Every structure is written in C-alpha cells, then in structure tokens.
Amino acid sequence: MRLARFEVDGKVFSGIIEEEKIFPCIEGDVLGCAQAYTELNLTKGENPYDLNNVKLLSPVLPSKIVAIGLNYRAHAAEFDKEIPEEPMIFMKPSTSVIGPNDEIKYPSHMSRRVDFEGELAVVISKSAKDVKAEAAGEYILGYTCFNDVTARDLQGRDVQYIRAKGFDTFAPIGPWIETELDPDNVRIEAFLNGEKRQSTVTSDMIFNVAKLVEFVTSVMTLLPGDVIATGTPSGVGKMKPGNEIEIRIEGIGSLKNTVAER
Ligand code: MG
C-alpha cells in the first residue's frame, strides 16, 4: 500500500494511492500519527483525485530523523574510512524536512560545497524502545526515498554534524510511504540533472534495516512517524543552484527536488 500526504485546493489530506489515483482519507489523521496507519483505521474517501493534479507533501513529519553515517562498504571506501564496528548515528532536525518537488535552499552564506546523498528511509509506526532486530518489522510502517543533503565543507570543519546536516530544506522525503517492501534487497539510485550518479543494492549495507532499528532504539525511543535514514552508497557529489536531484528506489518511486539559492 502507498500512503501519502497531499494538498489540493489549499486543503491537506492523508491519502492512499492506487495506480494513478489518490483517495483522500476522510477519517484518520496520518500526520505525526503513523500509528493510525498500522491499525489501518484510515477511512478511504470515495472520490479520488488524479495523482498528477495534486501537490504531494512530505509523507510524514517526523519528530526526529536519525541518520546513519558510513553504512555502505563502497561509501566508506570512497571517503577512505574504516568499516565501522557499530552504526554511527547523527540527527537531522524536523525543520529540515521538505517534500517532493520542493526546493533545496543552498546556504551559500556559509557553505561552498553541498552534496546529495540518496538513502532509503524507514518510517516508524509505533513507539519503539529496545526493539530486537527480529521484531523490527512490527515497528516499521514502511519505506520512502530520502536525500541526506550535506554541506560537505562544514562537515569536515565541525566536530558535530548538526550544522552540515541541519539546514532548513536539507531533508527531502517522499514521494510516499510504501508499506510492502523488502528493504534489504532493492536498488537505490541518484540522478543529478538526469545523469546517474549513485546505483547500489541495499544488500551492500553494513548494518541492515532490522539491525539499525535495534541499535537506534537501544539508544533512544523512536516515536510514530520518526525516520531512520539508513546511509548513502558511494557516488555522492555536489549540487549547485539550478540543479535537479532525483533519488529513485526500486519498489518505491522517485523523489525529485531542485536546488535554489537561499
Ligand atoms: Mg547520509
């Protein structure tokens, strides 16, 4: 099932996508309440919209995004880093979230190097603390595409990643949440201005999705709607104002954003 948030005629709805149609939910608030999804108590309205005639929004508004550094072998190699023995985590603020087709604002007042990082995002369905890997699936609502936009020059300069990863608009998410997916074996790709720059299968992850859920929830409680960004494969690169960046994940879809001056 594909779950989305969308806007039409100035109103925001939760929706269920079926082929090229999107059915607004007349009951059940998705927002910040992913629990509603798992219990499937969204009531589907009868009059769908054409998917092409609505503005898709970020499918979820997480209270926090926990992101994983160096989770693909080839990406560790391209930055000349050792394979980590345990996941390296950092956070991106809720205020960095944008949706499909929204603009990534280039913070040229501070940074000269802003990179895309295509990633598989895990959306949490219910409050999760000390979840074992074997039970991780019970806490996952679904999956979507994510771009862990990074001011690479600031990442190198700061000890903490907060500034490099935390600018407004640095967390494009979407286009929808796919609830049926094998996260450990899908192709993830990034296209800069239509040119393929990243292409890997998620089976190359050092720590798979279930292990990441176990690790992160052994540190902090994840709330419904929270997102784990599972790390980027090799091939990251810089973007400039005017560029279009697309993250494409097999079985989910495509997340496109443009880069603009702040
Ligand atoms: Mg990343």
PDB file of N, CA, C and O in Angstrom, residues 57-90:
ATOM      1  N   LEU A  57       2.974  16.171  -0.529  1.00  0.00           N
ATOM      2  CA  LEU A  57       3.758  16.777   0.553  1.00  0.00           C
ATOM      3  C   LEU A  57       4.679  15.715   1.136  1.00  0.00           C
ATOM      4  O   LEU A  57       4.559  14.524   0.811  1.00  0.00           O
ATOM      5  N   SER A  58       5.563  16.131   2.018  1.00  0.00           N
ATOM      6  CA  SER A  58       6.345  15.135   2.742  1.00  0.00           C
ATOM      7  C   SER A  58       5.369  14.130   3.346  1.00  0.00           C
ATOM      8  O   SER A  58       4.417  14.527   4.022  1.00  0.00           O
ATOM      9  N   PRO A  59       5.538  12.822   3.103  1.00  0.00           N
ATOM     10  CA  PRO A  59       4.531  11.847   3.543  1.00  0.00           C
ATOM     11  C   PRO A  59       4.446  11.710   5.055  1.00  0.00           C
ATOM     12  O   PRO A  59       3.499  11.122   5.575  1.00  0.00           O
ATOM     13  N   VAL A  60       5.417  12.263   5.752  1.00  0.00           N
ATOM     14  CA  VAL A  60       5.417  12.175   7.207  1.00  0.00           C
ATOM     15  C   VAL A  60       6.157  13.393   7.741  1.00  0.00           C
ATOM     16  O   VAL A  60       7.006  13.966   7.050  1.00  0.00           O
ATOM     17  N   LEU A  61       5.803  13.828   8.942  1.00  0.00           N
ATOM     18  CA  LEU A  61       6.532  14.916   9.595  1.00  0.00           C
ATOM     19  C   LEU A  61       7.145  14.349  10.863  1.00  0.00           C
ATOM     20  O   LEU A  61       6.502  14.307  11.906  1.00  0.00           O
ATOM     21  N   PRO A  62       8.362  13.859  10.776  1.00  0.00           N
ATOM     22  CA  PRO A  62       8.971  13.173  11.916  1.00  0.00           C
ATOM     23  C   PRO A  62       9.303  14.130  13.050  1.00  0.00           C
ATOM     24  O   PRO A  62       9.607  15.296  12.824  1.00  0.00           O
ATOM     25  N   SER A  63       9.273  13.603  14.295  1.00  0.00           N
ATOM     26  CA  SER A  63       9.759  14.411  15.426  1.00  0.00           C
ATOM     27  C   SER A  63      11.282  14.476  15.364  1.00  0.00           C
ATOM     28  O   SER A  63      11.886  15.420  15.827  1.00  0.00           O
ATOM     29  N   LYS A  64      11.881  13.428  14.773  1.00  0.00           N
ATOM     30  CA  LYS A  64      13.337  13.436  14.580  1.00  0.00           C
ATOM     31  C   LYS A  64      13.708  12.482  13.453  1.00  0.00           C
ATOM     32  O   LYS A  64      12.990  11.521  13.169  1.00  0.00           O
ATOM     33  N   ILE A  65      14.830  12.785  12.837  1.00  0.00           N
ATOM     34  CA  ILE A  65      15.397  11.899  11.821  1.00  0.00           C
ATOM     35  C   ILE A  65      16.727  11.414  12.371  1.00  0.00           C
ATOM     36  O   ILE A  65      17.611  12.229  12.670  1.00  0.00           O
ATOM     37  N   VAL A  66      16.842  10.119  12.543  1.00  0.00           N
ATOM     38  CA  VAL A  66      18.124   9.548  12.958  1.00  0.00           C
ATOM     39  C   VAL A  66      18.792   9.008  11.702  1.00  0.00           C
ATOM     40  O   VAL A  66      18.216   8.180  10.991  1.00  0.00           O
ATOM     41  N   ALA A  67      19.964   9.525  11.415  1.00  0.00           N
ATOM     42  CA  ALA A  67      20.642   9.154  10.174  1.00  0.00           C
ATOM     43  C   ALA A  67      21.898   8.353  10.497  1.00  0.00           C
ATOM     44  O   ALA A  67      22.491   8.501  11.569  1.00  0.00           O
ATOM     45  N   ILE A  68      22.249   7.497   9.558  1.00  0.00           N
ATOM     46  CA  ILE A  68      23.384   6.597   9.752  1.00  0.00           C
ATOM     47  C   ILE A  68      24.530   7.047   8.844  1.00  0.00           C
ATOM     48  O   ILE A  68      24.326   7.283   7.648  1.00  0.00           O
ATOM     49  N   GLY A  69      25.713   7.177   9.417  1.00  0.00           N
ATOM     50  CA  GLY A  69      26.897   7.503   8.623  1.00  0.00           C
ATOM     51  C   GLY A  69      27.600   6.222   8.185  1.00  0.00           C
ATOM     52  O   GLY A  69      27.591   5.235   8.918  1.00  0.00           O
ATOM     53  N   LEU A  70      28.181   6.226   7.016  1.00  0.00           N
ATOM     54  CA  LEU A  70      29.035   5.118   6.563  1.00  0.00           C
ATOM     55  C   LEU A  70      28.378   3.754   6.703  1.00  0.00           C
ATOM     56  O   LEU A  70      28.892   2.878   7.395  1.00  0.00           O
ATOM     57  N   ASN A  71      27.257   3.553   6.045  1.00  0.00           N
ATOM     58  CA  ASN A  71      26.585   2.256   6.158  1.00  0.00           C
ATOM     59  C   ASN A  71      26.670   1.421   4.882  1.00  0.00           C
ATOM     60  O   ASN A  71      26.009   0.398   4.776  1.00  0.00           O
ATOM     61  N   TYR A  72      27.439   1.893   3.892  1.00  0.00           N
ATOM     62  CA  TYR A  72      27.693   1.062   2.707  1.00  0.00           C
ATOM     63  C   TYR A  72      29.197   0.920   2.563  1.00  0.00           C
ATOM     64  O   TYR A  72      29.946   1.900   2.720  1.00  0.00           O
ATOM     65  N   ARG A  73      29.609  -0.280   2.254  1.00  0.00           N
ATOM     66  CA  ARG A  73      31.047  -0.559   2.188  1.00  0.00           C
ATOM     67  C   ARG A  73      31.762   0.364   1.204  1.00  0.00           C
ATOM     68  O   ARG A  73      32.814   0.929   1.494  1.00  0.00           O
ATOM     69  N   ALA A  74      31.163   0.518   0.015  1.00  0.00           N
ATOM     70  CA  ALA A  74      31.837   1.302  -1.025  1.00  0.00           C
ATOM     71  C   ALA A  74      31.907   2.793  -0.657  1.00  0.00           C
ATOM     72  O   ALA A  74      32.838   3.499  -1.055  1.00  0.00           O
ATOM     73  N   HIS A  75      30.915   3.280   0.100  1.00  0.00           N
ATOM     74  CA  HIS A  75      30.929   4.690   0.508  1.00  0.00           C
ATOM     75  C   HIS A  75      32.022   4.923   1.555  1.00  0.00           C
ATOM     76  O   HIS A  75      32.704   5.953   1.540  1.00  0.00           O
ATOM     77  N   ALA A  76      32.202   3.969   2.456  1.00  0.00           N
ATOM     78  CA  ALA A  76      33.294   4.071   3.435  1.00  0.00           C
ATOM     79  C   ALA A  76      34.629   4.137   2.688  1.00  0.00           C
ATOM     80  O   ALA A  76      35.502   4.938   3.011  1.00  0.00           O
ATOM     81  N   ALA A  77      34.741   3.315   1.651  1.00  0.00           N
ATOM     82  CA  ALA A  77      35.990   3.286   0.887  1.00  0.00           C
ATOM     83  C   ALA A  77      36.232   4.612   0.170  1.00  0.00           C
ATOM     84  O   ALA A  77      37.364   5.106   0.128  1.00  0.00           O
ATOM     85  N   GLU A  78      35.169   5.237  -0.389  1.00  0.00           N
ATOM     86  CA  GLU A  78      35.391   6.463  -1.154  1.00  0.00           C
ATOM     87  C   GLU A  78      35.839   7.617  -0.249  1.00  0.00           C
ATOM     88  O   GLU A  78      36.444   8.575  -0.725  1.00  0.00           O
ATOM     89  N   PHE A  79      35.513   7.542   1.036  1.00  0.00           N
ATOM     90  CA  PHE A  79      35.993   8.557   1.973  1.00  0.00           C
ATOM     91  C   PHE A  79      37.179   8.043   2.787  1.00  0.00           C
ATOM     92  O   PHE A  79      37.562   8.644   3.784  1.00  0.00           O
ATOM     93  N   ASP A  80      37.723   6.888   2.361  1.00  0.00           N
ATOM     94  CA  ASP A  80      38.918   6.336   2.983  1.00  0.00           C
ATOM     95  C   ASP A  80      38.729   6.095   4.472  1.00  0.00           C
ATOM     96  O   ASP A  80      39.601   6.389   5.288  1.00  0.00           O
ATOM     97  N   LYS A  81      37.544   5.577   4.833  1.00  0.00           N
ATOM     98  CA  LYS A  81      37.232   5.316   6.247  1.00  0.00           C
ATOM     99  C   LYS A  81      37.167   3.808   6.480  1.00  0.00           C
ATOM    100  O   LYS A  81      36.830   3.042   5.571  1.00  0.00           O
ATOM    101  N   GLU A  82      37.472   3.435   7.716  1.00  0.00           N
ATOM    102  CA  GLU A  82      37.352   2.032   8.120  1.00  0.00           C
ATOM    103  C   GLU A  82      35.879   1.634   8.140  1.00  0.00           C
ATOM    104  O   GLU A  82      35.013   2.465   8.373  1.00  0.00           O
ATOM    105  N   ILE A  83      35.609   0.341   7.929  1.00  0.00           N
ATOM    106  CA  ILE A  83      34.247  -0.176   8.115  1.00  0.00           C
ATOM    107  C   ILE A  83      33.926  -0.088   9.611  1.00  0.00           C
ATOM    108  O   ILE A  83      34.673  -0.615  10.434  1.00  0.00           O
ATOM    109  N   PRO A  84      32.859   0.614   9.981  1.00  0.00           N
ATOM    110  CA  PRO A  84      32.586   0.783  11.413  1.00  0.00           C
ATOM    111  C   PRO A  84      32.143  -0.524  12.080  1.00  0.00           C
ATOM    112  O   PRO A  84      31.547  -1.380  11.447  1.00  0.00           O
ATOM    113  N   GLU A  85      32.462  -0.651  13.363  1.00  0.00           N
ATOM    114  CA  GLU A  85      32.069  -1.857  14.102  1.00  0.00           C
ATOM    115  C   GLU A  85      30.657  -1.748  14.636  1.00  0.00           C
ATOM    116  O   GLU A  85      30.022  -2.748  14.948  1.00  0.00           O
ATOM    117  N   GLU A  86      30.173  -0.528  14.812  1.00  0.00           N
ATOM    118  CA  GLU A  86      28.773  -0.331  15.182  1.00  0.00           C
ATOM    119  C   GLU A  86      28.278   0.884  14.409  1.00  0.00           C
ATOM    120  O   GLU A  86      29.079   1.703  13.951  1.00  0.00           O
ATOM    121  N   PRO A  87      26.959   1.004  14.223  1.00  0.00           N
ATOM    122  CA  PRO A  87      26.455   2.122  13.421  1.00  0.00           C
ATOM    123  C   PRO A  87      26.858   3.467  14.020  1.00  0.00           C
ATOM    124  O   PRO A  87      26.891   3.640  15.237  1.00  0.00           O
ATOM    125  N   MET A  88      27.186   4.409  13.146  1.00  0.00           N
ATOM    126  CA  MET A  88      27.479   5.769  13.572  1.00  0.00           C
ATOM    127  C   MET A  88      26.221   6.592  13.303  1.00  0.00           C
ATOM    128  O   MET A  88      25.758   6.644  12.164  1.00  0.00           O
ATOM    129  N   ILE A  89      25.641   7.162  14.346  1.00  0.00           N
ATOM    130  CA  ILE A  89      24.365   7.867  14.160  1.00  0.00           C
ATOM    131  C   ILE A  89      24.511   9.364  14.416  1.00  0.00           C
ATOM    132  O   ILE A  89      25.357   9.806  15.188  1.00  0.00           O
ATOM    133  N   PHE A  90      23.674  10.118  13.714  1.00  0.00           N
ATOM    134  CA  PHE A  90      23.559  11.556  13.969  1.00  0.00           C
ATOM    135  C   PHE A  90      22.103  11.931  13.722  1.00  0.00           C
ATOM    136  O   PHE A  90      21.294  11.077  13.345  1.00  0.00           O
TER     137      PHE A  90
END
